[in-house]
mmCIF file of C-alpha atoms in Angstrom:
data_model
loop_
_atom_site.group_PDB
_atom_site.id
_atom_site.type_symbol
_atom_site.label_atom_id
_atom_site.label_comp_id
_atom_site.label_asym_id
_atom_site.label_seq_id
_atom_site.Cartn_x
_atom_site.Cartn_y
_atom_site.Cartn_z
ATOM 1 C CA MET P 1 4.728 -10.562 -9.592
ATOM 2 C CA LYS P 2 6.306 -12.154 -12.406
ATOM 3 C CA ARG P 3 5.816 -9.079 -14.831
ATOM 4 C CA CYS P 4 7.959 -7.456 -12.007
ATOM 5 C CA GLN P 5 10.788 -9.866 -12.162
ATOM 6 C CA THR P 6 10.828 -9.833 -16.070
ATOM 7 C CA LEU P 7 11.772 -6.037 -16.124
ATOM 8 C CA ILE P 8 14.325 -6.597 -13.730
ATOM 9 C CA ILE P 9 15.824 -9.147 -15.883
ATOM 10 C CA LEU P 10 15.706 -7.284 -19.071
ATOM 11 C CA PHE P 11 17.020 -4.087 -17.707
ATOM 12 C CA PHE P 12 19.857 -6.576 -15.744
ATOM 13 C CA THR P 13 20.639 -7.952 -18.830
ATOM 14 C CA PHE P 14 20.693 -5.175 -20.943
ATOM 15 C CA PHE P 15 23.283 -3.435 -18.938
ATOM 16 C CA PHE P 16 25.333 -6.746 -18.203
ATOM 17 C CA LEU P 17 25.748 -6.626 -22.006
ATOM 18 C CA LYS P 18 26.719 -3.436 -22.288
ATOM 19 C CA SER P 19 29.559 -3.899 -19.840
ATOM 20 C CA ILE P 20 31.270 -6.384 -22.195
ATOM 21 C CA ASN P 21 32.584 -2.851 -24.027
ATOM 22 C CA THR P 22 34.261 -2.257 -20.775
ATOM 23 C CA ALA P 23 35.819 -5.931 -20.003
ATOM 24 C CA GLY P 24 39.233 -4.363 -19.338
ATOM 25 C CA GLN P 25 37.604 -2.813 -15.945
ATOM 26 C CA SER P 26 36.112 -6.115 -15.259
ATOM 27 C CA GLY P 27 36.640 -7.153 -11.625
ATOM 28 C CA LYS P 28 37.471 -3.800 -10.915
ATOM 29 C CA ASP P 29 36.115 -3.191 -6.954
ATOM 30 C CA SER P 30 34.271 -0.510 -6.469
ATOM 31 C CA THR P 31 35.019 1.978 -3.302
ATOM 32 C CA VAL P 32 32.308 0.482 -1.115
ATOM 33 C CA TYR P 33 31.889 -3.174 -2.643
ATOM 34 C CA LYS P 34 33.857 -5.918 -3.845
ATOM 35 C CA ILE P 35 32.080 -7.578 -6.900
ATOM 36 C CA ASN P 36 33.387 -9.898 -9.410
ATOM 37 C CA ARG P 37 31.819 -9.190 -12.646
ATOM 38 C CA LYS P 38 32.853 -12.132 -14.366
ATOM 39 C CA ILE P 39 31.138 -14.699 -12.089
ATOM 40 C CA GLU P 40 28.623 -12.876 -10.192
ATOM 41 C CA ALA P 41 26.884 -11.298 -13.297
ATOM 42 C CA PRO P 42 26.344 -14.411 -15.272
ATOM 43 C CA VAL P 43 25.560 -16.470 -11.861
ATOM 44 C CA THR P 44 22.556 -13.618 -11.389
ATOM 45 C CA ILE P 45 21.049 -14.112 -14.662
ATOM 46 C CA GLY P 46 21.296 -17.905 -14.597
ATOM 47 C CA LEU P 47 19.156 -17.297 -10.936
ATOM 48 C CA PHE P 48 16.584 -15.063 -12.633
ATOM 49 C CA GLY P 49 16.632 -17.734 -15.364
ATOM 50 C CA ALA P 50 15.810 -20.587 -13.160
ATOM 51 C CA SER P 51 12.918 -18.214 -11.405
ATOM 52 C CA PHE P 52 11.079 -18.840 -14.761
ATOM 53 C CA LEU P 53 10.743 -22.189 -14.167
ATOM 54 C CA GLY P 54 9.797 -21.573 -10.834
ATOM 55 C CA PHE P 55 6.951 -19.564 -11.574
ATOM 56 C CA GLU P 56 5.600 -21.923 -14.223
ATOM 57 C CA TYR P 57 5.683 -24.385 -11.101
ATOM 58 C CA LEU P 58 3.697 -22.203 -9.162
ATOM 59 C CA ARG P 59 0.902 -21.864 -11.828
ATOM 60 C CA ASN P 60 0.503 -25.705 -11.908
ATOM 61 C CA LYS P 61 0.333 -26.107 -8.311
ATOM 62 C CA PRO P 62 -2.531 -28.421 -7.500
ATOM 63 C CA ARG P 63 -6.193 -26.268 -7.180
ATOM 64 C CA LEU P 64 -8.823 -26.582 -4.572
ATOM 65 C CA GLU P 65 -11.576 -29.119 -5.086
ATOM 66 C CA TYR P 66 -14.852 -27.866 -4.806
ATOM 67 C CA SER P 67 -15.422 -30.222 -2.056
ATOM 68 C CA GLU P 68 -12.624 -28.542 -0.107
ATOM 69 C CA VAL P 69 -13.823 -24.963 -0.968
ATOM 70 C CA ILE P 70 -16.996 -25.474 0.774
ATOM 71 C CA GLN P 71 -15.387 -26.932 3.855
ATOM 72 C CA LEU P 72 -13.169 -23.699 4.501
ATOM 73 C CA SER P 73 -14.035 -21.759 7.532
ATOM 74 C CA ALA P 74 -12.419 -18.523 8.723
ATOM 75 C CA ASP P 75 -12.877 -19.861 12.346
ATOM 76 C CA ASP P 76 -10.187 -22.528 11.674
ATOM 77 C CA ILE P 77 -7.506 -19.550 11.062
ATOM 78 C CA TRP P 78 -5.283 -18.185 13.776
ATOM 79 C CA TRP P 79 -7.063 -14.722 14.734
ATOM 80 C CA PHE P 80 -4.445 -12.947 13.859
ATOM 81 C CA ASP P 81 -4.830 -13.956 10.095
ATOM 82 C CA ARG P 82 -8.527 -14.048 10.322
ATOM 83 C CA PRO P 83 -9.238 -10.263 9.502
ATOM 84 C CA ALA P 84 -7.902 -10.758 5.954
ATOM 85 C CA THR P 85 -10.824 -13.092 5.233
ATOM 86 C CA ARG P 86 -13.215 -10.136 5.791
ATOM 87 C CA GLN P 87 -12.370 -7.526 3.383
ATOM 88 C CA SER P 88 -14.356 -5.554 1.017
ATOM 89 C CA VAL P 89 -15.220 -7.718 -2.139
ATOM 90 C CA ASN P 90 -15.798 -4.721 -4.230
ATOM 91 C CA PHE P 91 -12.379 -3.432 -3.486
ATOM 92 C CA ARG P 92 -10.410 -6.395 -3.996
ATOM 93 C CA HIS P 93 -9.399 -6.105 -7.396
ATOM 94 C CA ARG P 94 -8.462 -2.433 -7.128
ATOM 95 C CA ALA P 95 -6.297 -3.294 -4.161
ATOM 96 C CA HIS P 96 -4.645 -5.917 -6.194
ATOM 97 C CA ASP P 97 -4.009 -3.166 -8.957
ATOM 98 C CA ILE P 98 -2.842 -0.762 -6.386
ATOM 99 C CA SER P 99 -0.328 -3.092 -5.092
ATOM 100 C CA ASP P 100 0.866 -3.841 -8.154
ATOM 101 C CA PHE P 101 1.610 0.030 -8.807
ATOM 102 C CA PHE P 102 3.573 0.305 -5.572
ATOM 103 C CA LEU P 103 5.737 -2.767 -6.373
ATOM 104 C CA ASN P 104 6.676 -1.527 -9.724
ATOM 105 C CA SER P 105 7.410 1.638 -8.381
ATOM 106 C CA SER P 106 9.735 0.044 -5.460
ATOM 107 C CA VAL P 107 11.598 -1.683 -7.925
ATOM 108 C CA VAL P 108 12.670 1.524 -9.579
ATOM 109 C CA LEU P 109 13.379 3.471 -6.766
ATOM 110 C CA PRO P 110 16.861 2.464 -6.327
ATOM 111 C CA GLY P 111 17.560 4.481 -9.583
ATOM 112 C CA LEU P 112 17.561 7.607 -7.520
ATOM 113 C CA LEU P 113 20.819 6.325 -6.069
ATOM 114 C CA ALA P 114 22.423 7.428 -9.404
ATOM 115 C CA LEU P 115 21.801 11.160 -8.288
ATOM 116 C CA ASP P 116 24.642 10.718 -6.141
ATOM 117 C CA LYS P 117 28.041 11.088 -8.044
ATOM 118 C CA LYS P 118 29.903 8.898 -5.600
ATOM 119 C CA ILE P 119 27.715 6.313 -5.951
ATOM 120 C CA ARG P 120 27.249 6.833 -9.694
ATOM 121 C CA ASN P 121 30.717 6.193 -10.533
ATOM 122 C CA ASP P 122 30.046 2.600 -9.482
ATOM 123 C CA TRP P 123 27.127 2.023 -11.162
ATOM 124 C CA LEU P 124 27.824 -1.070 -12.845
ATOM 125 C CA ASP P 125 28.849 -3.161 -9.490
ATOM 126 C CA LEU P 126 25.613 -1.571 -7.999
ATOM 127 C CA LEU P 127 23.588 -3.054 -11.019
ATOM 128 C CA ILE P 128 25.201 -6.491 -10.484
ATOM 129 C CA LEU P 129 24.411 -6.182 -6.549
ATOM 130 C CA TYR P 130 20.947 -5.083 -7.154
ATOM 131 C CA GLY P 131 20.253 -7.790 -9.329
ATOM 132 C CA GLU P 132 21.606 -10.604 -7.280
ATOM 133 C CA SER P 133 19.769 -9.483 -4.230
ATOM 134 C CA HIS P 134 16.564 -9.489 -6.253
ATOM 135 C CA ALA P 135 17.345 -13.132 -7.887
ATOM 136 C CA ILE P 136 18.142 -14.433 -4.097
ATOM 137 C CA ASN P 137 15.084 -13.031 -2.689
ATOM 138 C CA THR P 138 13.044 -14.372 -5.898
ATOM 139 C CA ASP P 139 14.432 -18.174 -5.865
ATOM 140 C CA PHE P 140 14.069 -17.636 -1.955
ATOM 141 C CA TYR P 141 10.286 -17.053 -2.345
ATOM 142 C CA LEU P 142 9.906 -19.471 -5.133
ATOM 143 C CA LEU P 143 11.253 -22.309 -3.116
ATOM 144 C CA THR P 144 9.069 -21.412 -0.303
ATOM 145 C CA ALA P 145 5.656 -21.025 -2.188
ATOM 146 C CA SER P 146 6.487 -24.036 -4.092
ATOM 147 C CA SER P 147 6.668 -26.150 -0.845
ATOM 148 C CA VAL P 148 3.839 -24.635 1.175
ATOM 149 C CA LEU P 149 0.312 -25.038 0.167
ATOM 150 C CA ARG P 150 -1.665 -22.135 1.957
ATOM 151 C CA THR P 151 -4.830 -21.050 0.580
ATOM 152 C CA ARG P 152 -5.075 -17.316 0.098
ATOM 153 C CA PRO P 153 -7.632 -15.474 2.267
ATOM 154 C CA PHE P 154 -10.087 -14.820 -0.559
ATOM 155 C CA ASN P 155 -11.295 -18.458 -0.490
ATOM 156 C CA TYR P 156 -12.761 -18.201 3.187
ATOM 157 C CA ASN P 157 -14.901 -15.261 2.349
ATOM 158 C CA PRO P 158 -18.423 -16.312 1.098
ATOM 159 C CA ASP P 159 -19.091 -13.196 -1.250
ATOM 160 C CA VAL P 160 -16.223 -14.328 -3.327
ATOM 161 C CA PRO P 161 -17.367 -16.430 -6.346
ATOM 162 C CA VAL P 162 -16.655 -19.955 -6.318
ATOM 163 C CA GLU P 163 -15.183 -20.019 -9.848
ATOM 164 C CA ASP P 164 -12.337 -17.515 -8.341
ATOM 165 C CA LYS P 165 -11.784 -20.154 -5.536
ATOM 166 C CA LEU P 166 -11.284 -22.718 -8.060
ATOM 167 C CA ALA P 167 -8.822 -20.615 -10.225
ATOM 168 C CA SER P 168 -4.986 -21.623 -10.054
ATOM 169 C CA GLU P 169 -2.470 -19.928 -7.639
ATOM 170 C CA THR P 170 -4.824 -20.148 -5.040
ATOM 171 C CA ARG P 171 -2.491 -21.694 -2.597
ATOM 172 C CA ASN P 172 0.302 -19.455 -3.201
ATOM 173 C CA SER P 173 -0.338 -17.299 0.009
ATOM 174 C CA PHE P 174 2.694 -17.884 1.849
ATOM 175 C CA PHE P 175 4.651 -15.758 1.777
ATOM 176 C CA SER P 176 4.102 -12.435 -0.076
ATOM 177 C CA GLY P 177 6.555 -12.016 -3.028
ATOM 178 C CA HIS P 178 5.262 -8.935 -3.535
ATOM 179 C CA VAL P 179 6.326 -7.541 -0.379
ATOM 180 C CA SER P 180 9.590 -9.249 -0.241
ATOM 181 C CA THR P 181 10.375 -7.453 -3.740
ATOM 182 C CA ALA P 182 9.912 -4.410 -2.632
ATOM 183 C CA ALA P 183 11.465 -4.798 0.677
ATOM 184 C CA THR P 184 14.276 -6.089 -1.387
ATOM 185 C CA ALA P 185 14.636 -2.797 -3.170
ATOM 186 C CA SER P 186 14.039 -0.026 -0.447
ATOM 187 C CA PHE P 187 16.046 -1.785 1.828
ATOM 188 C CA PHE P 188 19.047 -1.993 -0.595
ATOM 189 C CA MET P 189 18.661 1.560 -1.176
ATOM 190 C CA ALA P 190 18.889 2.552 2.352
ATOM 191 C CA LYS P 191 21.910 0.218 2.812
ATOM 192 C CA VAL P 192 23.725 1.176 -0.117
ATOM 193 C CA TYR P 193 23.433 4.895 0.775
ATOM 194 C CA SER P 194 24.332 4.503 4.146
ATOM 195 C CA ASP P 195 27.316 2.580 3.538
ATOM 196 C CA TYR P 196 28.713 5.098 0.924
ATOM 197 C CA HIS P 197 27.991 8.024 3.716
ATOM 198 C CA PRO P 198 29.080 6.897 6.586
ATOM 199 C CA GLU P 199 29.330 10.339 7.749
ATOM 200 C CA ILE P 200 25.615 10.914 8.225
ATOM 201 C CA GLY P 201 26.279 8.576 11.284
ATOM 202 C CA ASN P 202 22.726 7.560 13.412
ATOM 203 C CA LYS P 203 20.838 9.212 10.824
ATOM 204 C CA LYS P 204 21.194 6.120 8.552
ATOM 205 C CA TYR P 205 18.344 4.597 10.635
ATOM 206 C CA LEU P 206 15.876 7.135 9.446
ATOM 207 C CA LEU P 207 16.682 5.720 6.001
ATOM 208 C CA PHE P 208 15.903 2.091 7.084
ATOM 209 C CA ALA P 209 12.524 3.804 8.673
ATOM 210 C CA ALA P 210 12.023 5.254 5.597
ATOM 211 C CA ALA P 211 12.281 1.892 3.819
ATOM 212 C CA VAL P 212 9.690 0.204 5.615
ATOM 213 C CA VAL P 213 6.835 2.726 3.741
ATOM 214 C CA PRO P 214 6.925 0.900 0.256
ATOM 215 C CA PRO P 215 6.801 -2.755 1.176
ATOM 216 C CA GLY P 216 4.528 -1.275 3.924
ATOM 217 C CA LEU P 217 2.291 0.155 1.182
ATOM 218 C CA VAL P 218 2.475 -3.087 -0.801
ATOM 219 C CA GLY P 219 1.303 -5.259 2.020
ATOM 220 C CA PHE P 220 -1.587 -3.438 3.220
ATOM 221 C CA TYR P 221 -3.135 -3.650 -0.348
ATOM 222 C CA ARG P 222 -1.989 -7.361 -0.796
ATOM 223 C CA PHE P 223 -4.119 -7.339 2.622
ATOM 224 C CA LYS P 224 -7.177 -5.408 1.297
ATOM 225 C CA ALA P 225 -6.915 -7.634 -1.767
ATOM 226 C CA MET P 226 -7.248 -10.827 0.242
ATOM 227 C CA LYS P 227 -4.019 -12.204 -1.265
ATOM 228 C CA HIS P 228 -2.373 -12.585 1.737
ATOM 229 C CA PHE P 229 -2.536 -12.947 5.629
ATOM 230 C CA PRO P 230 -0.903 -10.867 7.841
ATOM 231 C CA THR P 231 2.131 -13.427 8.849
ATOM 232 C CA ASP P 232 2.731 -13.554 5.103
ATOM 233 C CA ILE P 233 3.341 -10.246 4.729
ATOM 234 C CA LEU P 234 5.465 -9.902 7.998
ATOM 235 C CA THR P 235 7.434 -13.083 6.269
ATOM 236 C CA GLY P 236 7.829 -11.386 3.316
ATOM 237 C CA PHE P 237 8.881 -8.442 4.628
ATOM 238 C CA VAL P 238 11.551 -9.855 6.559
ATOM 239 C CA VAL P 239 13.061 -11.985 3.789
ATOM 240 C CA GLY P 240 12.898 -9.133 1.502
ATOM 241 C CA ALA P 241 14.683 -6.816 3.972
ATOM 242 C CA SER P 242 17.092 -9.364 4.637
ATOM 243 C CA ALA P 243 18.000 -9.872 1.035
ATOM 244 C CA GLY P 244 18.454 -5.668 0.698
ATOM 245 C CA ILE P 245 21.053 -5.481 3.625
ATOM 246 C CA LEU P 246 22.791 -8.908 3.786
ATOM 247 C CA ILE P 247 23.782 -9.190 0.114
ATOM 248 C CA PRO P 248 25.633 -5.840 -0.125
ATOM 249 C CA GLU P 249 26.941 -6.517 3.189
ATOM 250 C CA LEU P 250 28.461 -9.661 2.283
ATOM 251 C CA HIS P 251 30.001 -7.700 -0.509
ATOM 252 C CA ARG P 252 31.221 -4.705 1.501
ATOM 253 C CA ILE P 253 34.934 -4.098 1.991
ATOM 254 C CA GLN P 254 35.773 -4.242 5.458
ATOM 255 C CA ARG P 255 38.319 -1.835 6.533
ATOM 256 C CA LYS P 256 41.244 -2.739 8.689
ATOM 257 C CA ASN P 257 40.763 -1.556 12.089
ATOM 258 C CA PRO P 258 44.433 -1.135 13.696
ATOM 259 C CA ASN P 259 43.146 -1.850 17.031
ATOM 260 C CA LEU P 260 41.467 -5.049 16.146
ATOM 261 C CA SER P 261 43.561 -8.087 15.311
ATOM 262 C CA LEU P 262 42.941 -11.748 14.537
ATOM 263 C CA ILE P 263 45.766 -13.794 15.295
ATOM 264 C CA PRO P 264 46.309 -17.542 14.652
ATOM 265 C CA PHE P 265 47.805 -19.928 17.174
ATOM 266 C CA THR P 266 49.485 -23.317 17.171
ATOM 267 C CA GLY P 267 50.678 -25.665 19.816
ATOM 268 C CA ASN P 268 48.832 -28.141 22.084
ATOM 269 C CA TYR P 269 45.827 -26.293 20.250
ATOM 270 C CA ASN P 270 44.975 -24.466 16.997
ATOM 271 C CA GLY P 271 43.082 -21.884 16.550
ATOM 272 C CA LEU P 272 42.366 -18.074 16.221
ATOM 273 C CA ARG P 273 42.896 -15.048 19.034
ATOM 274 C CA LEU P 274 40.694 -11.904 18.592
ATOM 275 C CA SER P 275 42.607 -9.283 20.107
ATOM 276 C CA TYR P 276 41.418 -5.502 20.695
ATOM 277 C CA VAL P 277 43.743 -2.683 22.088
ATOM 278 C CA PHE P 278 41.843 0.088 23.669
#
């Protein structure tokens, strides 16, 4: 997870430094999104910088004691999450590697947007927006994972070696940062493409349906690796998808609707009147 975030930071920083040569265009609005490069790019880099401290804290969270490990029982887990503890012990390391592969693939997936000339023209603004989406998702994950001590599913499996259960980062189950990162990337891609191509109409929902696949694959193999419970995976999916959709939406230039008006009024009361003419 941290290695993936490092790649994002290096990629983002490289293009940000390159953009200094185009400082005269800084602050230019893209055709769809309004980005303040001078503010948002440094803030995003700062958020990523803070994430390094967060990952360091996660590595140093209190480990399980042997007396705690031997008392763990899958019967104490909610039935919906219990299957995560009963996966193949022999496959869990392989599943971990596969989940990393799909995670890294998901992160670079939005690069396909560059194939669209209309989108490619705003590459710098979109790169900043993409970095910002990941930075916010990552920091929210770190804040949550640092606050919640939830033991990973493999700790409940009697066939997993005790030394693995006593290792670091065994209490970082909630929520899945792998899944939230993959979801941020795939839903960002679907959101941006549909915003640049409103003519596709309801077909955009097919894009969002396809966006489920990358985090779904990551989540499946995190489950098989006994790294996360289903509720950890579902939470990560919701958080990541929200970041991938809401951050671009908050930057989207709202086109004025001539039939829609928001009128302030004063008198005995002060307020706003929303009016829509059919």
